[in-house]
Amino acid sequence: MTAREPLLSLDGITRNFGAIEALRGITFEIGKGEVVALLGDNGAGKSTLVKIISGGLEPSGGRLVYEGREVRFGSPAEAKAAGIETVYQDLSLCTNVDVVANFFMGREIVKRFLGIPILQERAMEAATAKAIADAGTRIPSLRTNVEHLSGGQRQAIELNRFVHWGGKLVLLDEPFAALGVEQTRRGLEMIKRIAAQGISVVIITHIMAQAFQVADRMVVIRQGQVAGDVRTEDTTADEVVRMITGEAVKPPRAPIAEARTTGPA
Ligand SMILES: Nc1ncnc2c1ncn2[C@@H]1O[C@H](COP(=O)(O)OP(=O)(O)O)[C@@H](O)[C@H]1O
Ligand SMILES: [Mg+2]
């Protein structure tokens, strides 16, 4: 349970794939500016849950309450419009155009001159440069095509773009799987920086050290249920491993509806 004001509450989320019950009543909250590590064994239901939060899959049951209102995202575009986005390494950047074009993809600044739309390249470049500098990221040239940048630089561009356009909750599914040690370290630092700006982060990782480095809270999913919901400072790697394997359970709070009727959160 989070001590912060919740941004997103999951309340009894279920999801079936035919006869498979991938999620069996997931209830937890993501606070504003909080970094939540989602942990669990292969097949536990982590990716399914992330897809439901970001509009890629519809839940079979349960509710999502976002900024105090129940929401249903019919597509990733709807979730994105609400400020929720999954950042995949590479996948959402166009590698054959430069950093500025990627930053403004679909949001280009255009002015009409004698009725002809003209791209405001200088304004877009300046805005991109400012966003990237504010985030403390260094990219050799904003006019470099993305194909020439490293995986870590691409991830930085995606995260900075997300922040720049008013993102509120970013979901990262194994974001560092293809990155080296130094790039991973910078990625973890960047997550902390964006959380400090009030943005919420859900990160799936199977590397316990990463979770302990970056997360305020850990939510462990086991066989489609929440097996643990603990603050990082209140747990140990040992305990988290036991929650993942089912040897220990730290049951989360009661379902939200119940909790509301039994007293203040
Ligand atoms: N599209 C799908 N069709 C059928 N079963 C699926 C589908 N996606 C996930 N599953 C099943 O749901 C369960 C949870 O999968 P997943 O969310 O990918 O777990 P995790 O990301 O924790 O490894 C698994 O049993 C998996 O086989
Ligand atoms: Mg997965």
Coordinates of N, CA and C and ligand atoms in Angstrom, one line a residue, residues 17 20 22 41-48, ligand 1:
F17 N -7.4 -16.0 -20.6 CA -7.1 -16.3 -22.0 C -7.7 -17.7 -22.2
I20 N -7.3 -20.3 -19.4 CA -6.2 -19.9 -18.5 C -6.6 -18.6 -17.8
A22 N -5.0 -15.9 -16.3 CA -3.7 -15.3 -16.2 C -3.6 -14.3 -15.0
D41 N 7.7 -14.7 -11.1 CA 8.3 -15.7 -11.9 C 7.8 -15.6 -13.3
N42 N 8.4 -16.3 -14.3 CA 7.9 -16.4 -15.6 C 6.5 -16.9 -15.6
G43 N 5.6 -16.2 -16.4 CA 4.2 -16.7 -16.4 C 3.4 -16.2 -15.3
A44 N 3.9 -15.4 -14.4 CA 3.1 -15.0 -13.2 C 2.0 -14.0 -13.6
G45 N 2.2 -13.3 -14.7 CA 1.1 -12.4 -15.2 C 1.5 -10.9 -15.3
K46 N 2.8 -10.7 -15.1 CA 3.3 -9.3 -15.1 C 3.1 -8.6 -16.4
S47 N 3.4 -9.2 -17.5 CA 3.2 -8.5 -18.8 C 1.8 -8.3 -19.1
T48 N 1.0 -9.3 -18.8 CA -0.5 -9.2 -19.0 C -1.0 -8.0 -18.2
Ligands
LIG1 N1 -2.1 -13.9 -25.5 C1 -2.1 -14.9 -24.7 N2 -2.8 -16.0 -25.0 C2 -2.9 -17.1 -24.1 N3 -2.2 -17.1 -22.9 C3 -1.5 -16.0 -22.6 C4 -1.4 -14.9 -23.5 N4 -0.6 -13.9 -22.8 C5 -0.3 -14.5 -21.7 N5 -0.8 -15.7 -21.5 C6 -0.6 -16.6 -20.4 O1 -0.9 -15.8 -19.2 C7 0.0 -16.2 -18.2 C8 0.8 -14.9 -17.7 O2 1.7 -14.5 -18.8 P1 2.5 -13.2 -18.7 O3 1.7 -12.1 -18.3 O4 3.3 -13.1 -20.0 O5 3.6 -13.5 -17.5 P2 4.9 -12.8 -17.2 O6 5.1 -11.6 -17.9 O7 4.9 -12.6 -15.7 O8 6.0 -13.8 -17.5 C9 0.9 -17.3 -18.7 O9 0.3 -18.5 -18.3 C10 0.8 -17.1 -20.2 O10 1.0 -18.3 -20.9

